[in-house]
Coordinates of C-alpha atoms in Angstrom, one line a residue:
M1 CA -58.5 -23.4 -21.2
P2 CA -61.4 -25.9 -21.2
E3 CA -61.3 -28.0 -18.1
L4 CA -63.3 -30.9 -16.8
P5 CA -66.7 -29.2 -16.5
E6 CA -66.5 -27.6 -20.0
V7 CA -65.2 -30.8 -21.6
E8 CA -67.9 -32.8 -19.8
S9 CA -70.5 -30.4 -21.2
L10 CA -69.0 -30.7 -24.7
A11 CA -69.2 -34.5 -24.4
R12 CA -72.8 -34.5 -23.4
F13 CA -73.8 -32.1 -26.1
L14 CA -72.0 -34.0 -28.8
A15 CA -73.3 -37.3 -27.5
D16 CA -76.9 -36.0 -28.0
H17 CA -76.3 -34.5 -31.4
L18 CA -74.1 -37.3 -32.9
A19 CA -76.0 -40.3 -31.7
G20 CA -76.5 -42.7 -34.6
R21 CA -75.2 -40.3 -37.2
A22 CA -72.6 -41.3 -39.8
V23 CA -69.6 -39.3 -40.7
E24 CA -69.6 -38.2 -44.3
R25 CA -66.4 -36.2 -44.6
V26 CA -63.5 -35.2 -42.4
Y27 CA -61.4 -32.2 -43.4
P28 CA -58.0 -31.9 -41.6
V29 CA -57.5 -28.1 -42.1
A30 CA -54.5 -27.6 -39.8
V31 CA -52.2 -30.5 -40.4
H32 CA -49.9 -29.5 -37.5
A33 CA -52.8 -30.4 -35.1
L34 CA -52.7 -34.1 -36.2
K35 CA -50.7 -36.2 -33.8
T36 CA -51.4 -39.6 -35.4
Y37 CA -51.4 -40.8 -39.0
D38 CA -52.4 -44.5 -38.8
P39 CA -55.3 -44.8 -39.1
P40 CA -55.7 -41.6 -41.1
V41 CA -58.5 -39.2 -40.2
T42 CA -60.3 -40.2 -43.4
A43 CA -60.8 -43.7 -41.8
L44 CA -63.6 -42.1 -39.8
E45 CA -65.6 -41.5 -43.0
G46 CA -68.6 -43.8 -43.3
G47 CA -68.4 -44.8 -39.7
A48 CA -71.4 -44.3 -37.3
C49 CA -71.0 -42.3 -34.2
E50 CA -71.3 -44.7 -31.3
G51 CA -70.8 -42.3 -28.3
V52 CA -68.9 -39.4 -26.9
T53 CA -66.9 -39.7 -23.6
R54 CA -64.4 -37.7 -21.7
Y55 CA -61.0 -38.6 -20.2
G56 CA -59.9 -35.7 -18.0
K57 CA -59.6 -32.8 -20.4
F58 CA -59.6 -35.1 -23.5
L59 CA -62.7 -35.5 -25.6
D60 CA -63.3 -38.9 -27.2
C61 CA -65.8 -39.3 -30.2
Q62 CA -66.2 -43.0 -30.9
V63 CA -66.8 -43.5 -34.7
G64 CA -67.0 -46.9 -36.4
G65 CA -64.7 -48.7 -34.0
L66 CA -62.2 -45.8 -34.0
H67 CA -61.7 -42.9 -31.6
L68 CA -61.4 -39.3 -32.6
V69 CA -59.6 -37.9 -29.5
L70 CA -59.3 -34.1 -29.0
H71 CA -57.3 -32.1 -26.5
L72 CA -58.3 -28.5 -26.8
A73 CA -55.3 -27.1 -25.0
R74 CA -55.6 -23.4 -24.0
A75 CA -57.5 -21.9 -26.9
G76 CA -59.3 -24.8 -28.6
W77 CA -63.0 -25.2 -28.9
V78 CA -65.8 -27.2 -30.7
R79 CA -68.4 -25.3 -32.7
W80 CA -71.6 -27.1 -33.7
S81 CA -73.4 -26.1 -36.9
D82 CA -76.8 -27.3 -38.0
K83 CA -75.7 -26.6 -41.6
L84 CA -72.0 -26.4 -42.5
P85 CA -70.9 -24.5 -45.5
A86 CA -71.2 -26.5 -48.7
V87 CA -67.7 -25.5 -49.9
P88 CA -64.9 -27.5 -48.4
P89 CA -62.6 -25.5 -46.1
R90 CA -59.1 -24.5 -47.3
P91 CA -56.0 -24.5 -45.1
G92 CA -55.2 -20.9 -44.1
K93 CA -54.4 -18.7 -41.2
G94 CA -57.8 -18.8 -39.6
P95 CA -58.8 -20.7 -36.4
L96 CA -60.3 -23.7 -38.1
A97 CA -58.3 -26.9 -37.5
L98 CA -60.7 -29.7 -38.3
R99 CA -64.2 -30.0 -39.8
V100 CA -66.4 -33.1 -39.4
R101 CA -69.5 -33.2 -41.7
L102 CA -72.2 -35.7 -40.9
A103 CA -74.1 -37.7 -43.6
G104 CA -77.6 -36.5 -44.4
V105 CA -79.4 -33.7 -46.3
D106 CA -79.1 -31.2 -43.4
G107 CA -75.3 -30.8 -43.7
A108 CA -74.8 -30.7 -39.9
G109 CA -71.5 -31.2 -38.3
F110 CA -68.9 -29.5 -36.1
D111 CA -65.7 -27.5 -36.4
V112 CA -62.7 -27.8 -34.1
T113 CA -61.0 -24.4 -33.8
E114 CA -58.0 -22.9 -32.0
A115 CA -57.6 -19.1 -31.5
G116 CA -54.3 -17.3 -31.1
S117 CA -50.8 -17.9 -32.4
Q118 CA -49.8 -20.6 -30.0
K119 CA -51.0 -23.8 -31.6
H120 CA -51.2 -26.6 -29.1
L121 CA -54.5 -28.2 -30.1
A122 CA -54.1 -32.0 -30.5
V123 CA -56.1 -34.3 -32.7
Y124 CA -55.7 -38.1 -32.6
V125 CA -57.4 -41.0 -34.4
V126 CA -56.7 -44.2 -32.6
R127 CA -58.1 -47.7 -32.1
D128 CA -57.9 -47.4 -28.3
P129 CA -57.9 -44.1 -26.4
R130 CA -55.0 -45.4 -24.2
E131 CA -52.8 -45.1 -27.3
V132 CA -52.9 -41.3 -26.6
P133 CA -50.0 -40.7 -24.2
G134 CA -51.9 -38.0 -22.3
V135 CA -54.8 -40.3 -21.7
A136 CA -52.6 -43.2 -20.7
R137 CA -51.0 -41.2 -17.9
L138 CA -54.2 -39.7 -16.4
G139 CA -54.9 -40.0 -12.7
P140 CA -58.3 -40.8 -11.3
D141 CA -61.3 -38.7 -12.4
P142 CA -62.6 -36.5 -9.5
L143 CA -66.2 -37.2 -10.5
S144 CA -65.8 -41.0 -10.7
A145 CA -67.0 -43.4 -8.0
D146 CA -63.4 -44.6 -7.6
F147 CA -62.3 -41.2 -6.3
T148 CA -62.9 -41.8 -2.6
P149 CA -61.5 -39.9 0.4
A150 CA -59.1 -42.8 1.0
A151 CA -57.9 -42.7 -2.6
F152 CA -57.4 -38.9 -2.4
R153 CA -55.5 -39.3 0.9
A154 CA -53.2 -41.9 -0.7
L155 CA -52.5 -39.6 -3.6
L156 CA -51.2 -36.9 -1.2
E157 CA -49.0 -39.2 0.9
G158 CA -45.4 -38.1 0.6
E159 CA -46.3 -35.4 -1.9
R160 CA -43.9 -32.5 -1.3
R161 CA -45.1 -30.1 -3.9
Q162 CA -47.4 -27.1 -3.3
I163 CA -51.1 -28.1 -3.4
K164 CA -51.8 -25.8 -6.3
G165 CA -49.4 -27.8 -8.5
V166 CA -50.6 -31.1 -7.3
L167 CA -54.2 -30.3 -8.2
R168 CA -53.1 -29.3 -11.7
D169 CA -51.0 -32.4 -12.3
Q170 CA -53.1 -34.6 -14.7
S171 CA -51.2 -37.7 -13.5
V172 CA -52.6 -37.1 -10.0
L173 CA -56.1 -36.0 -10.8
A174 CA -57.6 -35.8 -14.3
G175 CA -59.3 -32.7 -15.6
I176 CA -58.4 -29.9 -13.1
G177 CA -56.5 -26.9 -14.6
N178 CA -55.5 -23.5 -13.5
A179 CA -59.0 -22.0 -13.2
Y180 CA -60.7 -24.6 -11.2
S181 CA -57.7 -25.3 -8.9
D182 CA -58.0 -21.6 -7.9
E183 CA -61.7 -22.0 -7.3
I184 CA -61.3 -25.2 -5.3
L185 CA -58.6 -23.7 -3.1
H186 CA -60.6 -20.6 -2.4
A187 CA -63.6 -22.6 -1.5
A188 CA -61.4 -24.8 0.8
R189 CA -59.9 -21.7 2.4
M190 CA -56.4 -23.0 1.6
S191 CA -53.2 -21.3 0.4
P192 CA -52.1 -22.4 -3.0
F193 CA -48.6 -22.5 -1.7
K194 CA -49.3 -24.9 1.1
L195 CA -47.3 -28.2 0.9
A196 CA -49.6 -31.1 0.1
A197 CA -47.7 -33.4 2.5
K198 CA -48.4 -31.0 5.4
L199 CA -52.1 -31.0 5.1
S200 CA -53.9 -32.1 8.2
E201 CA -56.5 -34.9 8.1
E202 CA -59.3 -32.2 8.5
E203 CA -57.8 -30.2 5.6
V204 CA -57.6 -33.3 3.3
E205 CA -61.2 -34.1 4.1
R206 CA -62.3 -30.5 3.4
L207 CA -60.4 -30.3 0.2
Y208 CA -61.8 -33.6 -1.0
A209 CA -65.3 -32.5 -0.4
V210 CA -64.7 -29.1 -2.1
I211 CA -63.2 -30.7 -5.2
G212 CA -66.3 -32.8 -5.9
A213 CA -68.7 -30.0 -5.1
T214 CA -67.0 -27.3 -7.2
L215 CA -66.7 -29.4 -10.3
Q216 CA -70.2 -30.9 -10.0
E217 CA -71.7 -27.5 -9.6
A218 CA -69.9 -26.2 -12.6
V219 CA -71.1 -29.2 -14.7
E220 CA -74.7 -28.6 -13.5
R221 CA -74.6 -24.9 -14.4
S222 CA -73.6 -25.8 -18.0
Q223 CA -76.4 -28.4 -18.5
G224 CA -78.6 -27.5 -21.5
L225 CA -76.5 -24.6 -22.7
A226 CA -75.5 -24.3 -26.3
L227 CA -71.8 -24.8 -27.0
K228 CA -71.4 -21.1 -27.8
D229 CA -72.5 -20.1 -24.3
L230 CA -70.3 -22.5 -22.3
K231 CA -67.3 -20.2 -22.2
A232 CA -69.3 -17.2 -20.9
E233 CA -71.0 -19.4 -18.3
K234 CA -67.6 -20.6 -17.0
K235 CA -66.3 -17.1 -16.7
S236 CA -69.4 -15.8 -14.9
G237 CA -69.3 -18.7 -12.5
L238 CA -65.7 -18.2 -11.3
R239 CA -65.4 -16.4 -8.0
V240 CA -61.6 -15.7 -7.8
H241 CA -59.9 -16.9 -11.0
G242 CA -59.4 -14.1 -13.5
R243 CA -60.8 -11.6 -11.0
K244 CA -57.6 -9.8 -9.8
G245 CA -58.5 -6.5 -8.1
E246 CA -62.1 -7.3 -7.6
P247 CA -63.7 -7.9 -4.1
C248 CA -63.8 -11.4 -2.8
P249 CA -67.5 -12.6 -2.9
V250 CA -67.1 -14.2 0.5
C251 CA -65.2 -11.6 2.6
G252 CA -64.8 -8.5 0.4
D253 CA -61.0 -8.4 0.5
T254 CA -59.3 -7.6 -2.8
I255 CA -58.4 -10.6 -4.9
R256 CA -54.7 -10.8 -5.5
E257 CA -52.5 -12.5 -8.1
V258 CA -49.3 -14.3 -8.4
S259 CA -47.7 -14.4 -11.8
F260 CA -45.5 -17.1 -13.3
S261 CA -43.7 -17.3 -16.6
D262 CA -46.8 -18.5 -18.6
S263 CA -49.7 -18.3 -16.2
A264 CA -51.1 -16.7 -13.1
L265 CA -53.1 -17.7 -10.0
Q266 CA -55.6 -15.6 -8.1
Y267 CA -56.6 -15.9 -4.4
C268 CA -58.1 -14.1 -1.5
P269 CA -55.6 -13.2 1.3
T270 CA -58.3 -13.1 4.0
C271 CA -59.9 -16.4 3.0
Q272 CA -56.8 -18.3 2.2
T273 CA -53.6 -17.0 3.6
G274 CA -54.5 -15.4 7.0
G275 CA -54.6 -11.9 5.4
K276 CA -51.0 -12.1 4.2
P277 CA -50.4 -11.5 0.5
L278 CA -48.2 -14.1 -1.3
A279 CA -45.0 -13.0 -3.0
D280 CA -45.4 -12.4 -6.7
R281 CA -42.3 -14.2 -7.9
R282 CA -42.1 -12.6 -11.3
L283 CA -42.4 -9.1 -9.8
S284 CA -39.8 -10.0 -7.2
R285 CA -37.3 -10.9 -10.0
L286 CA -38.0 -7.6 -11.8
L287 CA -37.2 -5.6 -8.6
K288 CA -33.9 -7.3 -8.0

């Protein structure tokens, strides 16, 4: 799933490539991805691209006073083309969900795609990005100036959930998902099952510092890369997430996994849990 660093890189790339360009045609190939109908996606046609920004994991392309807001979900992506096919796309079973062709003789533009059978990609055309429910409920952005140690401390006060779930909650912090929450907790040497309300002052300060450093480093690693290379860069930069069975790059212990119904987390016992493996709840249910 694209998270804050990848969406930030997408936003920067598109901002450079769309600046001042007008939208010629919009092709909504996968109608199920459209979450709004007024204004229609065709209202973007003829409008000039005024900028591209990010709200958490939402991508916002500002076109002619409207906002094309995308949430890429687990398997969505944006693919840039210097020359799109001349033939309009047809709805089908392929990954293409939306095509945006820019005005001009070069035929440039971008496709929004979604792989796999679970279709959760969301496309909105709104007058204000806060009309998108997911944007309206977002918590502070971890890379914003407003995200201070005091603000983070206040977010955790009275929070009785495990810290892994708190970091992934978009209404608490915007943009952190499963992968980077694993990376952040590993760098902070903290168990994903630790209750947020029981963090010491020193642990809160350490976690705050690691959140900013981990996300900023990921953004910087992606600078200047083509969109097609961002996914591979993310995977290569992860130290524990998705690396079950591999040695921890810090201590050499074997990276372990805890599976859930629709996801899994990875961690290092030596670095994060005092050498004690966490119970894999799904496995425990199978053994009963």
